[in-house]
mmCIF file of C-alpha atoms in Angstrom:
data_model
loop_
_atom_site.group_PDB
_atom_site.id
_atom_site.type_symbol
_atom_site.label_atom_id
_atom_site.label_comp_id
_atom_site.label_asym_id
_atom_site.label_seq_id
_atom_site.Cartn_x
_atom_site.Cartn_y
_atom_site.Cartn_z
ATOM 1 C CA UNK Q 1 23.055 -6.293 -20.986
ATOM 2 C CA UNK Q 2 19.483 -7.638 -20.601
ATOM 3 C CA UNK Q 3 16.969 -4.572 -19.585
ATOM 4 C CA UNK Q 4 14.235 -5.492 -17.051
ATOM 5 C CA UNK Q 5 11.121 -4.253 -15.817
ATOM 6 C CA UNK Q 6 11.624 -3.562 -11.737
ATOM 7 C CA UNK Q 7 8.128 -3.802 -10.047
ATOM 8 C CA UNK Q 8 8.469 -2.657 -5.905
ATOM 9 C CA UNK Q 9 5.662 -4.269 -3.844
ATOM 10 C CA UNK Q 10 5.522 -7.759 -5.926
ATOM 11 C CA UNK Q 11 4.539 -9.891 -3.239
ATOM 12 C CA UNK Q 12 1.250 -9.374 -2.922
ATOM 13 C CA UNK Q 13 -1.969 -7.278 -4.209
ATOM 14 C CA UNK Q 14 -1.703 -5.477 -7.013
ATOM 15 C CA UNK Q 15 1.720 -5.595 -7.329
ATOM 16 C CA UNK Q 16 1.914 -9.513 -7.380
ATOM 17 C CA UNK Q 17 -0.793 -9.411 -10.010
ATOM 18 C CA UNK Q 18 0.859 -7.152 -12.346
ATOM 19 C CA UNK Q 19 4.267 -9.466 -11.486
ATOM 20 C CA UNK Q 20 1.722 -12.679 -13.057
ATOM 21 C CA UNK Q 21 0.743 -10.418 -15.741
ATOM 22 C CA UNK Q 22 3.776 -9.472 -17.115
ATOM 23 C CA UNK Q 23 6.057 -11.946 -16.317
ATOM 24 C CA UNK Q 24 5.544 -14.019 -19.500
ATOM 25 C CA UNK Q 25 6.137 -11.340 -21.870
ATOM 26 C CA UNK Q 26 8.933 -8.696 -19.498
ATOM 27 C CA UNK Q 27 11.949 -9.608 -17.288
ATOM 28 C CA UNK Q 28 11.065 -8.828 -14.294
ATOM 29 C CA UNK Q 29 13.061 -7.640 -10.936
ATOM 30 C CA UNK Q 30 10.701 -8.494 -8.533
ATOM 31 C CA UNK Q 31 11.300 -6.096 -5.220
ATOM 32 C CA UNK Q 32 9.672 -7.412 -1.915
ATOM 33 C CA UNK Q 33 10.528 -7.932 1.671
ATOM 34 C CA UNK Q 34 10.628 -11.423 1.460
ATOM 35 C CA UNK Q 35 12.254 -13.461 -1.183
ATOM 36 C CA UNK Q 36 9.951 -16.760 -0.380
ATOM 37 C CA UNK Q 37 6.892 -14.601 -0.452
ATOM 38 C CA UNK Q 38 8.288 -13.427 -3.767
ATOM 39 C CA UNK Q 39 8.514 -16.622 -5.545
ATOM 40 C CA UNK Q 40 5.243 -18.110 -3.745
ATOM 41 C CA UNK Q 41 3.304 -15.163 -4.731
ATOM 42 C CA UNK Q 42 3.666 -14.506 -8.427
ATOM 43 C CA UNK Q 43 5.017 -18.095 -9.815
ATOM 44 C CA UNK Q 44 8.268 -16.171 -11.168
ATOM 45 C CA UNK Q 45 11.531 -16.055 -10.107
ATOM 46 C CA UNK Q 46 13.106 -19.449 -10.375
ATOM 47 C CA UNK Q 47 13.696 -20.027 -14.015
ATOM 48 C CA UNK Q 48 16.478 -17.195 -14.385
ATOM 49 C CA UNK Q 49 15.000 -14.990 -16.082
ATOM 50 C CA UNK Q 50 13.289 -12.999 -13.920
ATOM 51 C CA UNK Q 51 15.717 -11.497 -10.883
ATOM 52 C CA UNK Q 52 14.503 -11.291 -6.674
ATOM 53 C CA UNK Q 53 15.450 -8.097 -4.971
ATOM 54 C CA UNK Q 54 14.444 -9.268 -1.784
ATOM 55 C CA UNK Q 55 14.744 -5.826 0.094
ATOM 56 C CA UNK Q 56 12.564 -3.813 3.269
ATOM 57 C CA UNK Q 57 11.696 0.063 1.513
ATOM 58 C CA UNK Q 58 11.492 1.171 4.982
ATOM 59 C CA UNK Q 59 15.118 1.582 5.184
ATOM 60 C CA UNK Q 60 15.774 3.990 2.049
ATOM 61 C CA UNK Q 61 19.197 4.594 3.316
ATOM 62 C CA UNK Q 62 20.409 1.179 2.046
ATOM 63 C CA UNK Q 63 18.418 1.316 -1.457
ATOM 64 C CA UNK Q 64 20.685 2.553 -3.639
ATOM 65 C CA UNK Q 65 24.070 1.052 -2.259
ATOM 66 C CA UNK Q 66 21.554 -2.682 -2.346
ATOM 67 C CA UNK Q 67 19.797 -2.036 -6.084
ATOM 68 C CA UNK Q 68 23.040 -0.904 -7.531
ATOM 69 C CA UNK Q 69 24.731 -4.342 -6.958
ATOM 70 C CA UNK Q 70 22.120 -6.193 -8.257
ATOM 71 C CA UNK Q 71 22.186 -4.637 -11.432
ATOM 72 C CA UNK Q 72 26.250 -4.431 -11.143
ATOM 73 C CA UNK Q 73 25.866 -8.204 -10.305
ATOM 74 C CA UNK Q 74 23.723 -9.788 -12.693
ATOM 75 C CA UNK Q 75 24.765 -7.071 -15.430
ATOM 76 C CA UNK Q 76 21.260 -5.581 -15.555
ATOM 77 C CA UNK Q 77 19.149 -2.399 -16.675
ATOM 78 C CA UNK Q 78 15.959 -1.017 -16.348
ATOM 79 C CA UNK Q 79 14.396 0.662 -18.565
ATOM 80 C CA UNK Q 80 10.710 0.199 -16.607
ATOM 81 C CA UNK Q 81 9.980 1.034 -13.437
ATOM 82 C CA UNK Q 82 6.727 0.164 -11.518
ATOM 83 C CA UNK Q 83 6.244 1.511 -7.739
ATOM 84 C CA UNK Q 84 3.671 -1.097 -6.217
ATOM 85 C CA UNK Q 85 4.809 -1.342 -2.880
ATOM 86 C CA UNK Q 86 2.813 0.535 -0.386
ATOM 87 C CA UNK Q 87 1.539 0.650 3.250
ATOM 88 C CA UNK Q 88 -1.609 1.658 4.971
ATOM 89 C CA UNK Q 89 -2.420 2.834 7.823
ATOM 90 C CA UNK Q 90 -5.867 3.889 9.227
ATOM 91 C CA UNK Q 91 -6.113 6.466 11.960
ATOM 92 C CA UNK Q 92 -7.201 9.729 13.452
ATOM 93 C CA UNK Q 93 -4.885 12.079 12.733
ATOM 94 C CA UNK Q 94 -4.334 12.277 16.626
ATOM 95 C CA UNK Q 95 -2.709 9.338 16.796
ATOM 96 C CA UNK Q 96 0.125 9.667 13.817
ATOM 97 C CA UNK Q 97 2.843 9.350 15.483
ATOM 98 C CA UNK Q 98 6.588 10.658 13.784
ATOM 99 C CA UNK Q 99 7.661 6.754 13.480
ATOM 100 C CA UNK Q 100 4.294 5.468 11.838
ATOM 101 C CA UNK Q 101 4.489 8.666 9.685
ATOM 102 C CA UNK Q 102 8.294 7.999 8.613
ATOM 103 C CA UNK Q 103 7.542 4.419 7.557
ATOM 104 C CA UNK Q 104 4.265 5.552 5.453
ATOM 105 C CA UNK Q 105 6.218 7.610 3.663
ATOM 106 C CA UNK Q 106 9.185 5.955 3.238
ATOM 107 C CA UNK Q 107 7.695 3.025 1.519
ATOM 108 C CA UNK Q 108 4.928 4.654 -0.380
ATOM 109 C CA UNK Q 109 7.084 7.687 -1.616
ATOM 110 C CA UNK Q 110 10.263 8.186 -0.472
ATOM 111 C CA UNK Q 111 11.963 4.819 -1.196
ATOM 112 C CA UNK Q 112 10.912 5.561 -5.257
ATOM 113 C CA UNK Q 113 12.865 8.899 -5.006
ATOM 114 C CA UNK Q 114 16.081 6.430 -3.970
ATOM 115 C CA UNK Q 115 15.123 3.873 -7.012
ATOM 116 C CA UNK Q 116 14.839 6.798 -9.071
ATOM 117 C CA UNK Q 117 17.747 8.512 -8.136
ATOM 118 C CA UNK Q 118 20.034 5.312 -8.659
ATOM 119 C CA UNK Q 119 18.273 4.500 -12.109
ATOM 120 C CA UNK Q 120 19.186 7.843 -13.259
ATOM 121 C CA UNK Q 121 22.360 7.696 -12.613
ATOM 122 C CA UNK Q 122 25.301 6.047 -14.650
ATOM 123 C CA UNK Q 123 25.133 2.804 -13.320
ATOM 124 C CA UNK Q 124 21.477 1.987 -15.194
ATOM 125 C CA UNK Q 125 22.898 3.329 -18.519
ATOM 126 C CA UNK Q 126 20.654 5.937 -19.890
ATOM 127 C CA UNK Q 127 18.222 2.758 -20.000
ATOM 128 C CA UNK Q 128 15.323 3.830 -18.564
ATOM 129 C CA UNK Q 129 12.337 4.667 -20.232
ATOM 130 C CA UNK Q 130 8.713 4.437 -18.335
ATOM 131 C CA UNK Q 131 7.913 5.041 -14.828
ATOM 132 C CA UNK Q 132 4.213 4.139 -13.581
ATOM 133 C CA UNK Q 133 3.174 4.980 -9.708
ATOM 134 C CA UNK Q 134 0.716 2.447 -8.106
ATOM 135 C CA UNK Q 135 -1.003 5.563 -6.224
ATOM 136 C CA UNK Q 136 -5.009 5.905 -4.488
ATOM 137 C CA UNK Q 137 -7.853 7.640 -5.575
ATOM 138 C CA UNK Q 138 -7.468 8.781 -1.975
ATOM 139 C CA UNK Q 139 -4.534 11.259 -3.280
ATOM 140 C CA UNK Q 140 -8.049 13.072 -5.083
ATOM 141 C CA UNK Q 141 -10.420 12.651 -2.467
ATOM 142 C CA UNK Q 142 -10.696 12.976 1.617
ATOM 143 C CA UNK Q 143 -11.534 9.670 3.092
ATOM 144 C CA UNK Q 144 -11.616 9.787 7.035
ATOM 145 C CA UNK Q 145 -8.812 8.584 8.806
ATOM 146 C CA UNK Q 146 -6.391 8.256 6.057
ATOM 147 C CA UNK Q 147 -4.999 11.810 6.185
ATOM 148 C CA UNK Q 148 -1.361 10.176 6.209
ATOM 149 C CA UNK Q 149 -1.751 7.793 3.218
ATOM 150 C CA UNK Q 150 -3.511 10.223 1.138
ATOM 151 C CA UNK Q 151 -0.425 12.896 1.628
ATOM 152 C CA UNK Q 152 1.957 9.932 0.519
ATOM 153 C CA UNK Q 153 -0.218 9.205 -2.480
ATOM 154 C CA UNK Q 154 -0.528 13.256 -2.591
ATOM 155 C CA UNK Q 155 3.495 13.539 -3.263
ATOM 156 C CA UNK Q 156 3.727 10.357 -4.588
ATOM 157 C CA UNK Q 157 1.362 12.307 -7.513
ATOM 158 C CA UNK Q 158 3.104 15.608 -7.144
ATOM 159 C CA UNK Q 159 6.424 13.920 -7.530
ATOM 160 C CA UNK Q 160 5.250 12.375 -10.307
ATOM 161 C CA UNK Q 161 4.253 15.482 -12.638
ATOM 162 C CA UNK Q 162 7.211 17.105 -11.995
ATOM 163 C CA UNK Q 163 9.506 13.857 -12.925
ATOM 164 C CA UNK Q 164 7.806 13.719 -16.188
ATOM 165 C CA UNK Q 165 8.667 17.345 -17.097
ATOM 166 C CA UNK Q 166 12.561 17.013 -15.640
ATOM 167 C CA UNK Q 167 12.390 13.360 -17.691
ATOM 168 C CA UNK Q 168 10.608 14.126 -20.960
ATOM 169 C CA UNK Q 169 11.197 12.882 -23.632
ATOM 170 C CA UNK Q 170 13.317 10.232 -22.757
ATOM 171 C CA UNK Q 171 10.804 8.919 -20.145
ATOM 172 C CA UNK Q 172 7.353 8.557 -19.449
ATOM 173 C CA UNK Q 173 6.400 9.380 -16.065
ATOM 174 C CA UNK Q 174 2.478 8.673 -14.918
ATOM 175 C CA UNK Q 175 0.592 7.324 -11.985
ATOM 176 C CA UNK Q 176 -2.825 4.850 -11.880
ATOM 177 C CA UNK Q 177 -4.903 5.729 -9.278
ATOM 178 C CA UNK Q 178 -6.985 2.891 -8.366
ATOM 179 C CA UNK Q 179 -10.039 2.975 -6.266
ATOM 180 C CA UNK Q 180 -10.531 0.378 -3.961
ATOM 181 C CA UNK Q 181 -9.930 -3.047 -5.196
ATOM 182 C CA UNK Q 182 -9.817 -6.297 -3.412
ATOM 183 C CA UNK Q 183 -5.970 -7.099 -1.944
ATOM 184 C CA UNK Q 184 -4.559 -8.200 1.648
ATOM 185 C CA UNK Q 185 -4.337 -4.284 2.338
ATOM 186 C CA UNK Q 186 -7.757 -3.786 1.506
ATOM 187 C CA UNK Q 187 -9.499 -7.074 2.719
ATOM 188 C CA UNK Q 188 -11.313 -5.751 5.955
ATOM 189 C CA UNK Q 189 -13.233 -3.436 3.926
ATOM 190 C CA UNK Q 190 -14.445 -6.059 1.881
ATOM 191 C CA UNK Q 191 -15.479 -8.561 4.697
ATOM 192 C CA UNK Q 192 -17.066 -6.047 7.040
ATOM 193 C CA UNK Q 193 -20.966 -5.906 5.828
ATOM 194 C CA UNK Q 194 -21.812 -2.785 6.230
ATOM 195 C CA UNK Q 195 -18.375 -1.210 4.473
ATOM 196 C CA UNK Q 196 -19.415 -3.733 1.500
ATOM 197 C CA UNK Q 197 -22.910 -2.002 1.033
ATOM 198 C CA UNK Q 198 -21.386 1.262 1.019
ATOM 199 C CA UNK Q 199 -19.179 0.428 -1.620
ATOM 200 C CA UNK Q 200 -21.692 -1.268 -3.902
ATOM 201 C CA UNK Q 201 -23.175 2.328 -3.939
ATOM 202 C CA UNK Q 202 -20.039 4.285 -4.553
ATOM 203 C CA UNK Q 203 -18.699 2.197 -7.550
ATOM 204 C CA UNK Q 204 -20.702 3.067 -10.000
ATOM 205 C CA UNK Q 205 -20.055 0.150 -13.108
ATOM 206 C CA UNK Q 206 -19.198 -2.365 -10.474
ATOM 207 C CA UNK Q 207 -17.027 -3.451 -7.428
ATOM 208 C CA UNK Q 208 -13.430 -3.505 -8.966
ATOM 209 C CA UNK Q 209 -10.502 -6.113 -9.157
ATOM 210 C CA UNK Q 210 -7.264 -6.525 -8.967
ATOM 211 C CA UNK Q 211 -6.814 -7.298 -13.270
ATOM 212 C CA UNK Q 212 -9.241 -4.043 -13.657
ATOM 213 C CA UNK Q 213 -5.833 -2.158 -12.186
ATOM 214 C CA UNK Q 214 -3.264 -4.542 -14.070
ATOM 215 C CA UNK Q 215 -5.248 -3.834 -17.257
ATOM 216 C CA UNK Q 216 -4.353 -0.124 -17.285
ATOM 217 C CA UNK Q 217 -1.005 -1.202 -16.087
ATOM 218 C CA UNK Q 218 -0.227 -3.501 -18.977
ATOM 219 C CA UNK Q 219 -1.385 -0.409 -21.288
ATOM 220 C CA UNK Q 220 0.240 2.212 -20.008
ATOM 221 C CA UNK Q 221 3.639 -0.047 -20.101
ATOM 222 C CA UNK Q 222 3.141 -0.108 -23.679
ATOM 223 C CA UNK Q 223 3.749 1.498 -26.654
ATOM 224 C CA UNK Q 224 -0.123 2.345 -27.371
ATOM 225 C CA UNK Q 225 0.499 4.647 -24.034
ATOM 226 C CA UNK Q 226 3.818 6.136 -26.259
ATOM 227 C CA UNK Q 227 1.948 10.096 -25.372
ATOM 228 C CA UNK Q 228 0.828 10.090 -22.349
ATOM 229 C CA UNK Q 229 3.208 11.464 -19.448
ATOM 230 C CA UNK Q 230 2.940 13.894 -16.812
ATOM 231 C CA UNK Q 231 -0.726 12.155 -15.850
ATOM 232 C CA UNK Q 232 -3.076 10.742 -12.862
ATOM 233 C CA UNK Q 233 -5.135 7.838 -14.390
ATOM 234 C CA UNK Q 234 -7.750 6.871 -12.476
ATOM 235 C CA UNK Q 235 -9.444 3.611 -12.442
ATOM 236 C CA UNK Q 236 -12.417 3.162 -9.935
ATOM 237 C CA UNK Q 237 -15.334 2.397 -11.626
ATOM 238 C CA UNK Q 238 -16.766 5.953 -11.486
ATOM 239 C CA UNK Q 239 -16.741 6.014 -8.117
ATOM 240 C CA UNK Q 240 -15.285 9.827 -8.025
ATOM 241 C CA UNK Q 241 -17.275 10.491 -10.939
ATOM 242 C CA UNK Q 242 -20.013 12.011 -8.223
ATOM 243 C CA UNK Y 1 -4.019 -9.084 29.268
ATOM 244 C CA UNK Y 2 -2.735 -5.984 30.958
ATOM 245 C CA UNK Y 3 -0.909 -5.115 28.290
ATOM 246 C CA UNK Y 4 -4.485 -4.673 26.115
ATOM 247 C CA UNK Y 5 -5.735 -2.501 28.403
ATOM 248 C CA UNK Y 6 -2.878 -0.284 28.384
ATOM 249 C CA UNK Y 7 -3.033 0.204 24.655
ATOM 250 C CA UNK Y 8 -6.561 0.919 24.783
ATOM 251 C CA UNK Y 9 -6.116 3.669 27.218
ATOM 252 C CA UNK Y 10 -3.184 4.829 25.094
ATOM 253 C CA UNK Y 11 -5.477 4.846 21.681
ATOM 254 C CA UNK Y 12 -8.382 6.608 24.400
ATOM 255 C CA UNK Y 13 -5.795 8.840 25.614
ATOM 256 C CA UNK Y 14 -7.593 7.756 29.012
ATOM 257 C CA UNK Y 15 -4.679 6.974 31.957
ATOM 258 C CA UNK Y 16 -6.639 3.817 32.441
ATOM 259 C CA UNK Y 17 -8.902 1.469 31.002
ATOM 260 C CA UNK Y 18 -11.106 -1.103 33.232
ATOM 261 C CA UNK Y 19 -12.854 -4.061 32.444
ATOM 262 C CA UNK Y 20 -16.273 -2.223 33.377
ATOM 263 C CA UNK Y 21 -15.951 0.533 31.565
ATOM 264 C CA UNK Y 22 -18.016 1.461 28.955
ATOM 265 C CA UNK Y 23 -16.513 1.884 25.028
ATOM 266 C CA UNK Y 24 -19.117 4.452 24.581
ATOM 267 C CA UNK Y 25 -18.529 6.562 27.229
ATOM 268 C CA UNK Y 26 -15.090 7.705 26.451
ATOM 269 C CA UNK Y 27 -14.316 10.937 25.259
ATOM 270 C CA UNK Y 28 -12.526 10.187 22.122
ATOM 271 C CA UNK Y 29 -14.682 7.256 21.126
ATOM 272 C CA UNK Y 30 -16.097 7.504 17.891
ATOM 273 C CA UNK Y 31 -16.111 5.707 14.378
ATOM 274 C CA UNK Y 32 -12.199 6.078 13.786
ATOM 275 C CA UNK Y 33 -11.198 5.776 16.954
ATOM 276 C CA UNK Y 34 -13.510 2.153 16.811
ATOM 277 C CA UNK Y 35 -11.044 1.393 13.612
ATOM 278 C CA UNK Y 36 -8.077 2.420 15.521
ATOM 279 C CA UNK Y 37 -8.958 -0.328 18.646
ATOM 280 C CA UNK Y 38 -9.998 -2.820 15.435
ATOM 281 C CA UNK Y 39 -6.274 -2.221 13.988
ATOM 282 C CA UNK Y 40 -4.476 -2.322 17.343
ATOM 283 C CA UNK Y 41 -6.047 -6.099 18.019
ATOM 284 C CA UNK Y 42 -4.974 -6.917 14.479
ATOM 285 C CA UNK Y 43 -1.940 -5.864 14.849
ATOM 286 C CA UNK Y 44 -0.868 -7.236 18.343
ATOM 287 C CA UNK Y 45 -3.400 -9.935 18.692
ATOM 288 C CA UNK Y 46 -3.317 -11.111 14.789
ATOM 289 C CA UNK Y 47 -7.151 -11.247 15.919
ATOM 290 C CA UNK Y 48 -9.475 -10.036 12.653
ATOM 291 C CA UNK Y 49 -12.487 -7.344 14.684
ATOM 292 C CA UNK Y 50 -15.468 -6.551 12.522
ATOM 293 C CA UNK Y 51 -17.295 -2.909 13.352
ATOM 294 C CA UNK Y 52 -20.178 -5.498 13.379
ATOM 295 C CA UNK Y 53 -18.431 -7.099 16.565
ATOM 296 C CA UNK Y 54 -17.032 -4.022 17.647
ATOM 297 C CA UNK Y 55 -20.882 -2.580 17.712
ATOM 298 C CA UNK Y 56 -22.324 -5.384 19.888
ATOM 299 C CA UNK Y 57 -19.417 -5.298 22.516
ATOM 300 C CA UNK Y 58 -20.341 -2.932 25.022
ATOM 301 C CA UNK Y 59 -17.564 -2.673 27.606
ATOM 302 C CA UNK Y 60 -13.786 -3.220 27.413
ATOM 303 C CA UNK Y 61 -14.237 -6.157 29.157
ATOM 304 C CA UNK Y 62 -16.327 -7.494 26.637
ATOM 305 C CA UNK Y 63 -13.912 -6.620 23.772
ATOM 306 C CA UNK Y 64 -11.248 -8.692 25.818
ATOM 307 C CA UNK Y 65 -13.561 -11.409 25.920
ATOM 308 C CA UNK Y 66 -13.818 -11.584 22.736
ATOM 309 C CA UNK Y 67 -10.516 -10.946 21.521
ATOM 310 C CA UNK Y 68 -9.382 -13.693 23.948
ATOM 311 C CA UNK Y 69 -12.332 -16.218 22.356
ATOM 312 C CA UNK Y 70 -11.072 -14.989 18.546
ATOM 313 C CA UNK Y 71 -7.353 -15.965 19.589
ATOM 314 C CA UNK Y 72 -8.546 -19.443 21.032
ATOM 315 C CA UNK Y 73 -7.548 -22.379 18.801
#
C-alpha cells in the first residue's frame, strides 16, 4: 500500500503552493473542485504518482462514501492530512444568510470532520499520522465583516485542540494561522491602495507570501515538528504582535 | 440592468433603488456595506470594484455606469 499526503484546497493559493512544494519529495492526493484546475495549478498529477480527488467540500454528505473509493481504488493510505481548502466571504453580519453560512462552514470546517472521520476509520489502516489546519489569524483577532469566517477558523482551531488530545500519540494534530498573504482569495486587498498602506503598517517584518506559509508547512510535516501537537502557529509577520 | 438594482436594494434593505439616488444617503450605507455592493458586482458581474472607485461614484446610477463600462470589452 503506498501512503500519501492528502492536501484539500490544492488548486489554488496556499494550498497549490504547498501541492508545488511537496510534491517532489510526498505523494500527494490532491483534493479540488476541478480536476483541470488541479493539474494546471500545481504541475502534479499526471505522472502517477501523485492521485486527483477532484471533489466540491460543499457537499460533505458525499465525502466519505467519494474519498473511501479512492483509496479502496488505487489501494491507498494517508498518513498526512493537510486542510487547505477554504472560502471567504466578506459581509455585515446582517446579511449572513443560513445558505452562505452552511457553505462557509462546510468547506472551511465541516468537510475536515468527514475526511477525518473516514481516515480514522478502518478503511485508512491505522495509517495516519499528522494533521495540519490551513486556518486565519482572523480565528485570534476581530476583523470587520468577517464574523462568519473567523467562527469557521474559530472551530476549525477548537476542533483542532481537542483532535490532538483524542489522537495523541499516534497523531499530531496542529493548525498555521497565517496572516494575510497574497492568493486569489486575498487579491482585492492587495490591489486596492489604500487596503495596501494599511497593511504595510500592520505587518511588522514585511508584507508576507505565499512560501512564508508553505515554509512552516513543510516543517511542521516533518519530523523536526515530531513534539508539537495540540497548537495554533501563527505566521504573520508580527502583525498581532501589537 | 434591473436586476442590479434589485440586489442593491436587497444588500440596502431599501424596497427600491433608483438611478438618482444617492449611495450616501442610505441608511445602511457604510464601509462594509460599500464591500458588500463591491462583492455583489464581483460576483454577478465578474466586474473587479475598487473602494477607490466605489468612493468617487456618487449615485447608483453612477455605479451602473461604471459597472456597465468595466464589463465592456
Amino acid at each position: 500500500m503506498q501512503a500519501y499526503t492528502l492536501l484539500t484546497g490544492a488548486s489554488s493559493g496556499i494550498g497549490a503552493a504547498i501541492a508545488r512544494r511537496l510534491g517532489g519529495e510526498r505523494a500527494l492526493i490532491l483534493g479540488g473542485r476541478d480536476a483541470s484546475k488541479l493539474r494546471e495549478a500545481t504541475g502534479l498529477g499526471d505522472d502517477g504518482r501523485h492521485l486527483l480527488w477532484p471533489y466540491d467540500l460543499r457537499d460533505v454528505e458525499g465525502i466519505q462514501s467519494s474519498l473511501t473509493g479512492l483509496l479502496e481504488q488505487h489501494q491507498a493510505t494517508v498518513d498526512c492530512f493537510v486542510h487547505s481548502a477554504g472560502v471567504v466571504k466578506v459581509m455585515p453580519m446582517r446579511l449572513t444568510e443560513p445558505a452562505v453560512v452552511q457553505e462557509v462552514m462546510n468547506v472551511n470546517v465541516l468537510s475536515a470532520m468527514q475526511i477525518l472521520r473516514t481516515l480514522l476509520r478502518k478503511a485508512n489502516h491505522g495509517a495516519l499520522a499528522n494533521v495540519l489546519f490551513i486556518s486565519s489569524t482572523y480565528s485570534i483577532r476581530g476583523v470587520k465583516g468577517q464574523a462568519l469566517y473567523a467562527a469557521s477558523k474559530g472551530a476549525l482551531d477548537a476542533m483542532m485542540q481537542s483532535l490532538a488530545v483524542e489522537l495523541a500519540p499516534a497523531v499530531r494534530v496542529n493548525s498555521v494561522l497565517p496572516g494575510g498573504v497574497r492568493t486569489p482569495m486575498s487579491e482585492r486587498a492587495f490591489t486596492d491602495p489604500q487596503h495596501l498602506e494599511k497593511m504595510k503598517q500592520e505587518y511588522l517584518l514585511r508584507l508576507g507570501e505565499v512560501d512564508d506559509i508553505v515554509n512552516v508547512v513543510e516543517f511542521m510535516l516533518s519530523a523536526k515538528a515530531g513534539w508539537i501537537t495540540g497548537q495554533k502557529i501563527v505566521v504573520d509577520g508580527g502583525q498581532t504582535a501589537h | 440592468m434591473d436586476r442590479f438594482y434589485e440586489r442593491l436594494a436587497e444588500v440596502l434593505e431599501e424596497d427600491k433603488v433608483g438611478p438618482d439616488d444617492v449611495l450616501a444617503s442610505f441608511e445602511q450605507w457604510d464601509s462594509l456595506t460599500a464591500l458588500s455592493v463591491v462583492a455583489m458586482i464581483d460576483e454577478d458581474y465578474g466586474v473587479n470594484v475598487s473602494s477607490e472607485d466605489l468612493a468617487s461614484t456618487r449615485t447608483a446610477g453612477a455605479l451602473e455606469a461604471l459597472v456597465a463600462a468595466k464589463r465592456a470589452p
